[in-house]
Structure formats: C-alpha cells, structure tokens
CSV table of C-alpha atoms in Angstrom, one decimal:
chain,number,residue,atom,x,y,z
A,1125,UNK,CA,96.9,126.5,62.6
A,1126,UNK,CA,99.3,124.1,64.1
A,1127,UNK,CA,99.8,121.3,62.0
A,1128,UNK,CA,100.7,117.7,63.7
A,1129,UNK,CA,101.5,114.4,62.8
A,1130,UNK,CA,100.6,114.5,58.9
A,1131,UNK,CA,102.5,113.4,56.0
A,1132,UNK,CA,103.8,116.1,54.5
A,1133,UNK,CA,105.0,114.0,51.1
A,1134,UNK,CA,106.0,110.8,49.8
A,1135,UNK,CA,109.2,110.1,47.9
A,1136,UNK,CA,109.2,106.3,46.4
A,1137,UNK,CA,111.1,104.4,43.7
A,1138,UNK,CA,107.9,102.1,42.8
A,1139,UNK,CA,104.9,103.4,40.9
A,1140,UNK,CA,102.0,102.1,42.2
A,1141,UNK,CA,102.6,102.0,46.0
A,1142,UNK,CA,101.2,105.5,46.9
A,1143,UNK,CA,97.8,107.2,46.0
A,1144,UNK,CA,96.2,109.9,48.0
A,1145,UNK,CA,96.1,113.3,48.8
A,1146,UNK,CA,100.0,113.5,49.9
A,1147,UNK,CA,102.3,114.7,47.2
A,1148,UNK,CA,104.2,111.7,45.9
A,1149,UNK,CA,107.6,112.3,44.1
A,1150,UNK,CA,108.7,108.8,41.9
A,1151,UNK,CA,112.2,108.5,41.5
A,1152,UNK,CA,114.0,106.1,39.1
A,1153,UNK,CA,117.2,105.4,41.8
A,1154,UNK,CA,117.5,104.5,45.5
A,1155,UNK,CA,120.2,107.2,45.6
A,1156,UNK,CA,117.9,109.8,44.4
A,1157,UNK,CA,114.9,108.9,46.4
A,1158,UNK,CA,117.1,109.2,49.4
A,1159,UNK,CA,118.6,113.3,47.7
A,1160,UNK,CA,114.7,113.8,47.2
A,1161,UNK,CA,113.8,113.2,50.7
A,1162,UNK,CA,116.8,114.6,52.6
A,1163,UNK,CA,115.5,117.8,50.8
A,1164,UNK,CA,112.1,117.5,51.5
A,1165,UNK,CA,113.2,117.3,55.2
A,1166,UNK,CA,114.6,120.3,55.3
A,1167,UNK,CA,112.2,122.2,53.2
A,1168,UNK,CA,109.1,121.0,55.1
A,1169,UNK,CA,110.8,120.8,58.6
A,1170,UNK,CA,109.6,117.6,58.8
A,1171,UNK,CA,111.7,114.3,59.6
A,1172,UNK,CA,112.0,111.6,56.6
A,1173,UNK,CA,110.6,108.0,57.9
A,1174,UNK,CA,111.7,104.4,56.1
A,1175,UNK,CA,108.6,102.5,55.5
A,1176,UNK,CA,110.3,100.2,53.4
A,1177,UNK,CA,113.6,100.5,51.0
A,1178,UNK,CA,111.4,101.7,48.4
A,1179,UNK,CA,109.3,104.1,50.6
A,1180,UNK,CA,110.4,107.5,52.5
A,1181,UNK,CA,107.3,109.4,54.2
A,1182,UNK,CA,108.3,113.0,55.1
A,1183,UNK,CA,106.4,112.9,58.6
A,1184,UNK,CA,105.3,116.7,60.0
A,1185,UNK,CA,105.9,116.2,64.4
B,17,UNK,CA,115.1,154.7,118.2
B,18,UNK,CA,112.9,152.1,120.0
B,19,UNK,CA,113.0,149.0,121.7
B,20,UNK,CA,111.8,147.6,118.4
B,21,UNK,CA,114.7,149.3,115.9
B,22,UNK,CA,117.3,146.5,116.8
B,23,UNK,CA,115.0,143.0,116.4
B,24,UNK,CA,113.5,145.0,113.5
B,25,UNK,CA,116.8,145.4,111.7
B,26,UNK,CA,118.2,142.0,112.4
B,27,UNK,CA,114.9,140.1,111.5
B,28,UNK,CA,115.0,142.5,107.7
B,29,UNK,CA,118.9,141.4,107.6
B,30,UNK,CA,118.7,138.2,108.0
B,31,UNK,CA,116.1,137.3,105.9
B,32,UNK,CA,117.3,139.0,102.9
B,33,UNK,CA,121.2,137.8,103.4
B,34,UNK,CA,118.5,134.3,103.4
B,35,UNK,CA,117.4,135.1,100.2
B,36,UNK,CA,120.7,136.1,98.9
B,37,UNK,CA,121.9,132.4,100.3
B,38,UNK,CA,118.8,130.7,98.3
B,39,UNK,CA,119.8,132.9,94.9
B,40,UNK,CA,121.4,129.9,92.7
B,41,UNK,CA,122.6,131.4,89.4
B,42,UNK,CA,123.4,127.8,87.8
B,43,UNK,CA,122.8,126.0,84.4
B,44,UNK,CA,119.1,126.3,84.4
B,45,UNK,CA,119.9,130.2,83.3
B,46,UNK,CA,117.5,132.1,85.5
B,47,UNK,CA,117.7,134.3,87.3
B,48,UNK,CA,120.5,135.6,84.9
B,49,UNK,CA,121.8,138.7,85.3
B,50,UNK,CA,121.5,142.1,87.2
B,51,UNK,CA,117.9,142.4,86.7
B,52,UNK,CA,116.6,139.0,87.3
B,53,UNK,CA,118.3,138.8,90.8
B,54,UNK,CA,117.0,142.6,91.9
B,55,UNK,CA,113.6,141.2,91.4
B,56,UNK,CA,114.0,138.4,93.4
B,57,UNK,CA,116.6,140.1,96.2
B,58,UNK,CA,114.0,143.3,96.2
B,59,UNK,CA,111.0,140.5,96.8
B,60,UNK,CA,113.3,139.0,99.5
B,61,UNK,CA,113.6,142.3,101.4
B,62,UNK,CA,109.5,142.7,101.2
B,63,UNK,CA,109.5,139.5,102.4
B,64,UNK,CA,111.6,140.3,105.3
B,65,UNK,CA,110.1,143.2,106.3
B,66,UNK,CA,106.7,141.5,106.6
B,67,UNK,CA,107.6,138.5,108.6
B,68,UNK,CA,109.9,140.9,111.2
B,69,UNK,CA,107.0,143.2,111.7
B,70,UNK,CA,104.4,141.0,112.2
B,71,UNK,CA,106.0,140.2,116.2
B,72,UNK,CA,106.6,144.4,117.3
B,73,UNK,CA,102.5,144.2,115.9
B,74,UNK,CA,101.3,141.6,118.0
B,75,UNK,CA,103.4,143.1,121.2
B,76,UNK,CA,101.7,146.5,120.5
B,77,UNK,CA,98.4,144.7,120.3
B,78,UNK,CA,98.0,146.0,116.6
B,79,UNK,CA,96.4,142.4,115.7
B,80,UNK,CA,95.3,143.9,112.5
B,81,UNK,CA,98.4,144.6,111.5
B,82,UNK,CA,99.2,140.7,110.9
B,83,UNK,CA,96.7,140.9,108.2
B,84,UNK,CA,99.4,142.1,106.2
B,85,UNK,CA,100.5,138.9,105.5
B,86,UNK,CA,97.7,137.4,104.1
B,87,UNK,CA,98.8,140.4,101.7
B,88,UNK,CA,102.3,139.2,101.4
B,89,UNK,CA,100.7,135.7,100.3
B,90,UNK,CA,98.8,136.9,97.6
B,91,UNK,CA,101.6,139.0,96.5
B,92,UNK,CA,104.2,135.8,96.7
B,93,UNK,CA,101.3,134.0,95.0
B,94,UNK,CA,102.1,136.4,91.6
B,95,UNK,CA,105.5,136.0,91.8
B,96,UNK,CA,104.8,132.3,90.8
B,97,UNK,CA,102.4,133.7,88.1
B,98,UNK,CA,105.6,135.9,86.9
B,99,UNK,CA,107.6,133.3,86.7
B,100,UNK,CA,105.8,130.7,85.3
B,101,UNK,CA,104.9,133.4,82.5
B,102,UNK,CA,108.4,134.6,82.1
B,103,UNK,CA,110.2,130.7,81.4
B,104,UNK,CA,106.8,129.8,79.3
B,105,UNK,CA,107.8,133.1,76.8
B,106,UNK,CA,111.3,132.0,77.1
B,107,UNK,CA,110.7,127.9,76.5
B,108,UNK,CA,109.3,128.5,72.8
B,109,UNK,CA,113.0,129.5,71.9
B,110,UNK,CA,114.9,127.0,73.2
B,111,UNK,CA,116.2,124.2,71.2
B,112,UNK,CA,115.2,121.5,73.6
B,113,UNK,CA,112.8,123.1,75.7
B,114,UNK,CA,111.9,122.6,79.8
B,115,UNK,CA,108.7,121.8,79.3
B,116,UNK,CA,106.0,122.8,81.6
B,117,UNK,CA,106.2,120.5,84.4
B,118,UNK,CA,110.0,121.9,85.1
B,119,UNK,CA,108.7,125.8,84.8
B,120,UNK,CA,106.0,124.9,87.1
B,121,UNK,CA,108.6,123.1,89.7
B,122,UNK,CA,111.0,126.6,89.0
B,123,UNK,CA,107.6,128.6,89.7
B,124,UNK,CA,106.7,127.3,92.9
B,125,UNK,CA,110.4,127.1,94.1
B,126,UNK,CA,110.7,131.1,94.5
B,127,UNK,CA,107.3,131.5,95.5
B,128,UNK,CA,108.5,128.8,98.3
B,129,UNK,CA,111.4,130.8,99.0
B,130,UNK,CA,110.0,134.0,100.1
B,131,UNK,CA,107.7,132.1,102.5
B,132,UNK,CA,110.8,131.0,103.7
B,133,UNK,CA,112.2,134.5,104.7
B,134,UNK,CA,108.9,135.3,106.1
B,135,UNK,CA,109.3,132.7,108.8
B,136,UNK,CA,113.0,133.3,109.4
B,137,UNK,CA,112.4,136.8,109.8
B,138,UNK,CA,109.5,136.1,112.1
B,139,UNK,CA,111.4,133.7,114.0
B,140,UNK,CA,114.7,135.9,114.4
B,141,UNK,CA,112.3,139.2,115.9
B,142,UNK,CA,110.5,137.0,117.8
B,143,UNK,CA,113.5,135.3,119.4
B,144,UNK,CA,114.8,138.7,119.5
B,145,UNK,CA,112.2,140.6,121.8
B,146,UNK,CA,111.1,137.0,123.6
B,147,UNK,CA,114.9,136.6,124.8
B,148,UNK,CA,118.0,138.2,123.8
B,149,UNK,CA,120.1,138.7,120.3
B,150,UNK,CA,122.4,135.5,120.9
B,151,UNK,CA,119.4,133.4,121.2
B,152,UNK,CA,118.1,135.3,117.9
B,153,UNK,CA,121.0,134.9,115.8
B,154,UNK,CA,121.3,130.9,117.0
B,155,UNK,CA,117.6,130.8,115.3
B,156,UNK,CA,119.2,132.4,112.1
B,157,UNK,CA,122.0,129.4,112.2
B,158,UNK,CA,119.3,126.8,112.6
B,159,UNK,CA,116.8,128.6,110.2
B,160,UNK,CA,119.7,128.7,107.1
B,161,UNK,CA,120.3,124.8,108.0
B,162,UNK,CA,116.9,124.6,108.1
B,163,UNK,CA,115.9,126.7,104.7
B,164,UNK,CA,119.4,124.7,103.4
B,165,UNK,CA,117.6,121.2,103.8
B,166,UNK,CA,114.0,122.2,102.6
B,167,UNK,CA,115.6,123.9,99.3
B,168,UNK,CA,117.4,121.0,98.2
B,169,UNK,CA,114.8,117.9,96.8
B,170,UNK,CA,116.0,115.0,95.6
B,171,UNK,CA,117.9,113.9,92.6
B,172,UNK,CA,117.5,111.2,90.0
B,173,UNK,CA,120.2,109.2,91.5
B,174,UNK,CA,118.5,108.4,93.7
B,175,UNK,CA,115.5,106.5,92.5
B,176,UNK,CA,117.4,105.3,89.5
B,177,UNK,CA,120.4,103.8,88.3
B,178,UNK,CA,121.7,105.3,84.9
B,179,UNK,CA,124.1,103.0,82.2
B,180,UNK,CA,125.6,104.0,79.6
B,181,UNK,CA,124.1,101.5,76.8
B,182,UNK,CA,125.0,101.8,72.8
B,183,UNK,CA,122.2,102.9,70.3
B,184,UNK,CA,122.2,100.8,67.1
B,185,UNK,CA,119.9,100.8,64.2
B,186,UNK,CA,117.5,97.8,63.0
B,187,UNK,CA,116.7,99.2,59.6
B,188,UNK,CA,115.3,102.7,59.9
B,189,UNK,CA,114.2,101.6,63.2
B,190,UNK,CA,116.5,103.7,65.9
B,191,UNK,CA,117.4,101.6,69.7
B,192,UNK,CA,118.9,102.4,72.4
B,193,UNK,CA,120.2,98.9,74.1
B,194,UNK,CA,116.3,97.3,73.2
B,195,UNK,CA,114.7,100.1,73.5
B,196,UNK,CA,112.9,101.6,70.3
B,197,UNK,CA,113.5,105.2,70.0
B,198,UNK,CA,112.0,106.5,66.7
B,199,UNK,CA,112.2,105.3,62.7
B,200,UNK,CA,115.1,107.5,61.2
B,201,UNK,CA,114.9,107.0,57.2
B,202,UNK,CA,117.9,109.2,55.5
B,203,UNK,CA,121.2,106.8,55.7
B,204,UNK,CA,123.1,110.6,56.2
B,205,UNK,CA,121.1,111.3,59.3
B,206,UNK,CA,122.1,107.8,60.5
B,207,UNK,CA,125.3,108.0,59.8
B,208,UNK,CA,125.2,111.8,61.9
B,209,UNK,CA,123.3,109.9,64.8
B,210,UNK,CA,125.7,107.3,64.9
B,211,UNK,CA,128.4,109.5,65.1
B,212,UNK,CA,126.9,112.2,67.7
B,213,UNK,CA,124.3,110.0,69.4
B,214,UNK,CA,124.8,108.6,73.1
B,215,UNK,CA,122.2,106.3,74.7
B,216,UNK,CA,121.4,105.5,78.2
B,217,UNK,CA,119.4,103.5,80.2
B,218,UNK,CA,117.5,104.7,83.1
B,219,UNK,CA,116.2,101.4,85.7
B,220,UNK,CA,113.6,102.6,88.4
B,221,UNK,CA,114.9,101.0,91.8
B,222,UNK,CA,112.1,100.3,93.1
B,223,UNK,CA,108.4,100.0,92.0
B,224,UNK,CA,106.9,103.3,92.8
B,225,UNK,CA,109.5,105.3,90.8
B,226,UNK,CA,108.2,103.7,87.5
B,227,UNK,CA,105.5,106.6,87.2
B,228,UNK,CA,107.9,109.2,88.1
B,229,UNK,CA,110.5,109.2,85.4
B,230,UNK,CA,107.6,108.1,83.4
B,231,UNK,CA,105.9,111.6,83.7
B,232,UNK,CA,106.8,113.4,80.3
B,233,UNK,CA,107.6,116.5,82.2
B,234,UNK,CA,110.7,114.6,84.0
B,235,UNK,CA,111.5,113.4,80.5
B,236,UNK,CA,111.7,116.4,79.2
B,237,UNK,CA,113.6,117.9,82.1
B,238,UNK,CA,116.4,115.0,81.5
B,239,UNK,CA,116.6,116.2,77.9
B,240,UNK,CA,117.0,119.9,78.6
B,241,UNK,CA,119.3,119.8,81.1
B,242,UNK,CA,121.6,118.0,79.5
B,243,UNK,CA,121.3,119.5,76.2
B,244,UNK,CA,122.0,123.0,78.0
B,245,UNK,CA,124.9,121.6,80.2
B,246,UNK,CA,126.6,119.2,77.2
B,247,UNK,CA,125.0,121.6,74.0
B,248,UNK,CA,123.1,120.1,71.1
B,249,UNK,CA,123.5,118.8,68.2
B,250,UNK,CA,120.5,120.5,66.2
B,251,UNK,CA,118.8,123.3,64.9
B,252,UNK,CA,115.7,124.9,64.0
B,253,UNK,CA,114.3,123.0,61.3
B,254,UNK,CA,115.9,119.6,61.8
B,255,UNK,CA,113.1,117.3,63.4
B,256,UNK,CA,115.2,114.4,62.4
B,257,UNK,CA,117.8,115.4,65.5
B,258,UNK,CA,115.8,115.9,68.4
B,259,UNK,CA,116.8,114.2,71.4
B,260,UNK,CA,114.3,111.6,72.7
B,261,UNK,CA,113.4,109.5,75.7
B,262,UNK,CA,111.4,106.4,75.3
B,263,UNK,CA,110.2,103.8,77.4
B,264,UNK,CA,110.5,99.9,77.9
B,265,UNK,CA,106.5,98.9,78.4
B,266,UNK,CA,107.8,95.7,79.7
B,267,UNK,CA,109.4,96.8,82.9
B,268,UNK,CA,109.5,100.4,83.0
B,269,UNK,CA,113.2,101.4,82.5
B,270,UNK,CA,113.9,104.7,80.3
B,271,UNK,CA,115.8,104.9,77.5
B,272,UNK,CA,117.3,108.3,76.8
B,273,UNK,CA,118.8,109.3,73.3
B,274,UNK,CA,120.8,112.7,73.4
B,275,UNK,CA,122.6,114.3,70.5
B,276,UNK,CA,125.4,116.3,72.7
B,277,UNK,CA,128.1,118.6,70.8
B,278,UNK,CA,130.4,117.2,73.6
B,279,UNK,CA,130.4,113.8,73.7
B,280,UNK,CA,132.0,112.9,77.1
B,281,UNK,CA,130.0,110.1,78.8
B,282,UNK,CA,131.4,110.4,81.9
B,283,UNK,CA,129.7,113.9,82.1
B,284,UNK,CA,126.7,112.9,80.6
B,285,UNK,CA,126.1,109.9,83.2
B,286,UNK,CA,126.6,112.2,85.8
B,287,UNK,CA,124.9,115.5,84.4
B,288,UNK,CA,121.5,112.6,84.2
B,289,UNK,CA,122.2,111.8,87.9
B,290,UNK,CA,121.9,115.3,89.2
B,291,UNK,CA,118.8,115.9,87.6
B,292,UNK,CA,116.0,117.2,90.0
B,293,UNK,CA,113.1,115.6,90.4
B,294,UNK,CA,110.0,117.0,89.9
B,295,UNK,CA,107.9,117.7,92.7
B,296,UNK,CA,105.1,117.6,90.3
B,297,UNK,CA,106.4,114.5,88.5
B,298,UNK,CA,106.5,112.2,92.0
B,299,UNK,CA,104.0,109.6,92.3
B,300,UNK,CA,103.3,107.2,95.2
B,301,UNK,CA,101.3,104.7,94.3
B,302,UNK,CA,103.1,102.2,97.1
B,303,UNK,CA,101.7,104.4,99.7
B,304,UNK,CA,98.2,103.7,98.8
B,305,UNK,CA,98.8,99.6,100.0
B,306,UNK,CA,100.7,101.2,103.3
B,307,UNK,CA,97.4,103.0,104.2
B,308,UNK,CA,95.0,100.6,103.7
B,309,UNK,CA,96.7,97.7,106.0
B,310,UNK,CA,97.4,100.1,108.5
C-alpha cells in the first residue's frame, strides 16, 4: 500500500497539545525537539513541518 | 536492375540519413547509447522502405500493395507504446522525475518522426519516377527544411518571461519572491535551502498561457530538466529537498524553487527558457472567443 499525506509522528515540547493515534515524542528542550525530528525525517522519509515553535509534524508526501 | 532500383534506393537513403538528422542524443538521456539509436535508426530504415515502395506499387498497378502502410501505422503506433513504457520504467528511478505528460510528449515525438520519413521517402520516389533525380533530391532539401521546422515546437521563452527572484523564509513557511512554496520545520534544512536554493519567477505574457505552465506535467518538466542539466541537491529519502513549483492564484505567475548542485543563475535562467513545451500541456482557451465572433 502506498501511503500519502499522513502524519507519520509528532515531536513537541508541550504536554498537552497532541492526542491521537500519531506517535507523539515530548521533549524537555527546543534543541532537542528539533534532533528528535531531524531524525524522524530521515528514518520515516518523511519531511518535518513547523506548526508552531513548540510543534514539529513529521508529514509522509 | 530496373527502372525502379535507382528512385528505390534514393527514396530508402534519404529517409533514413532523415532519421539520422532527427536522432537528438541531448540532456533528456534517451536515446542513449548504441542500442537505443539502432532501434530507432533500424525503425527509420522500415520506415523508408515503406514510404519509397508505395509509388513503384501504384505505377505497377499493385494498389494492394499500399495497404502496407496502414501496416507501417500500426507498427509506428507501438513504437509509441515502447517508448512510453520504456521512460515510465525508467522515471521511478530518477531523482526528480519527467513525469508523465513529458514521456507522453517524448512518445509521440518518434512515433511523429517515422511518419515523417514515410512521406519524404514517398515524396523523393515519386519525384523521382514523375520527373528526374535533380527534381528528387530538391524535394529531399525542402523535405529536411520541412521535417527541420515541424520537429522543433516552441519553447518556454516564448510565452513567458523568467526572473530570477530570492526565496526567503516567513517562519517555517518557505517563499519564493511572494510566492508560498512549502512549510520547512528543521532550522538545518533551512539553513541547507538557503544556502543551495534558487528561486524564480515565471509571468505568463499573455492570458492564454496561464493554463499552460499551469499543467503539472510542464511543472514537472521545468523541474527535471533542470535538475538533470544543473544536478540536484537531494537524495533518496530526503522529502524535505525536493524541488518545487507553485503558483500565485492571484494572477497566474509560477514560482519555481530548485535545489541545483551548481548554482549558476545565469544557466539556470536560461536552461528554464529552453524548456519545451508540452504539446499536451498547451491550452487555448482565447481561441474559443475568436470562434464564436467570427
């Protein structure tokens, strides 16, 4: 099956912002939100998206 | 040795040195090598053949025997199917693929071609047996300016002009002049996109053009041309880097966003220029006015 458009993940620094079936990785730091999702990215081919400063979806194309 | 040998000969030779002169090995990659260009030159000499024959078979009242081309058609008409299925097999490989509409505009170019032998062949014999071999060869001349003019379509410089304009970043949010090209979250990607990324802007000249480079299949044609002429700045697995092309709803102009190894603007400007278009992507939708007021 060819899987498009779906959120693969998402990597946040706030607790409370994200429920649902995704995977959700908290981190405590900006800096490590941003090392989480860089290698998301690259594990799950897919491309890292900014909803906010506190919010990285890792988007499958 | 007949009357027929000579005409014969020169209508077989001068379509296939005609196929010869419409075999462009250039960046678009195919035909490549030895074996793609015997296909196509051993087609050419079919092609030949078929179109000199059918004038000796209408002088020796063989009618039938111009049924053969009807065989030829079909035959030319799988060559398309060859193609098409030989660049779709290739395309899933590429790093910035052709897309469909391009493989389909390659397709029907060398089915196009050998139709064109046909006729020059046709014409040359004809001329041959009607009058005499100067008259015949003066039909080859006119027939390569002829086959010249028909071969070439038009390129994007002419229904556009291209700018070089700067990309920027609004947040995540990526831009090329005011264009919005796609959200970009990591600050490392960013940074690579700001240091590899080139923008330009594409404004339609006139109104009718607008649905042309709009077609995604141009779009994509843009993006793999000059990704294979400038390289890319990707691979497999990095979504994040893929060259884009987005569009300004508000008055139709393109923005393209490449990610070349090279980054020489100069080439870039001019490598967009030269870009063919589509036969499949043109539109007319000014024609449709013309028609009903005349």
């Amino acid at each position: 099956m060819k899987m498009e458009k779906a959120i693969l993940a998402a990597v946040t620094t706030e607790d409370d912002r994200v429920h649902g079936s995704a995977a959700v990785f908290k981190c405590d730091t900006k800096e490590e939100m941003e090392a989480v999702a860089a290698n998301l990215e690259a594990i799950l081919d897919g491309i890292a998206h900014a909803l906010s400063d506190q919010l990285y979806i890792i988007v499958k194309h | 040795m007949n009357e027929y040998t000579y005409p014969i000969i020169l209508g077989i030779l001068v379509g296939t040195v005609l196929r010869v002169f419409m075999l462009r090995t250039d960046y678009r990659q195919y035909p490549t090598y030895l074996h793609g260009k015997i296909i196509h030159l051993s087609l050419g000499f079919i092609a030949a053949a078929l179109g000199t024959i059918a004038i000796p078979s209408i002088m020796e009242k063989e009618f039938t025997a111009v049924t053969f081309l009807t065989l030829a058609a079909s035959q030319f008409r799988e060559v398309r199917n060859m193609e098409r299925n030989t660049l779709t097999e290739m395309d899933s490989y590429e790093l910035v693929p052709r897309g469909n509409t391009y493989i389909e505009g390659i397709a029907v170019a060398f089915e196009s071609r050998n139709y064109l032998v046909i006729f020059t062949s046709f014409v040359v014999t004809l001329c041959y047996l009607a009058l005499n071999i100067w008259v015949a060869l003066a039909a080859a001349v006119v027939c390569f300016f002829l086959s010249g003019m028909l071969m070439s379509g038009s390129k994007l410089s002419d229904i556009v002009t291209v700018e070089e304009k700067p990309i920027s970043f609004d947040g995540a949010g990526l831009y090329v002049d005011n264009i919005y090209i796609m959200n970009i979250g990591l600050p490392e990607r960013q940074e690579e996109i700001m240091k590899y990324g080139m923008g330009f802007v594409l404004t339609p000249k006139e109104f009718s053009v607008r649905s042309t480079i709009a077609n995604l299949g141009q779009r994509q044609a843009i993006l793999h041309d000059v990704s294979v002429t400038l390289g890319v700045f990707r691979d497999s697995g990095t979504p994040a880097l893929v060259p884009l092309i987005k569009r300004d709803l508000n008055d139709g102009r393109i923005g393209v966003f490449i990610l070349p190894q090279e980054k020489d603007s100069k080439r870039a400007k001019e490598i967009i220029e030269h870009v063919p278009v589509l036969e499949n992507a043109i539109q007319m939708p000014s024609r449709k006015g013309r028609r009903n007021h005349s």
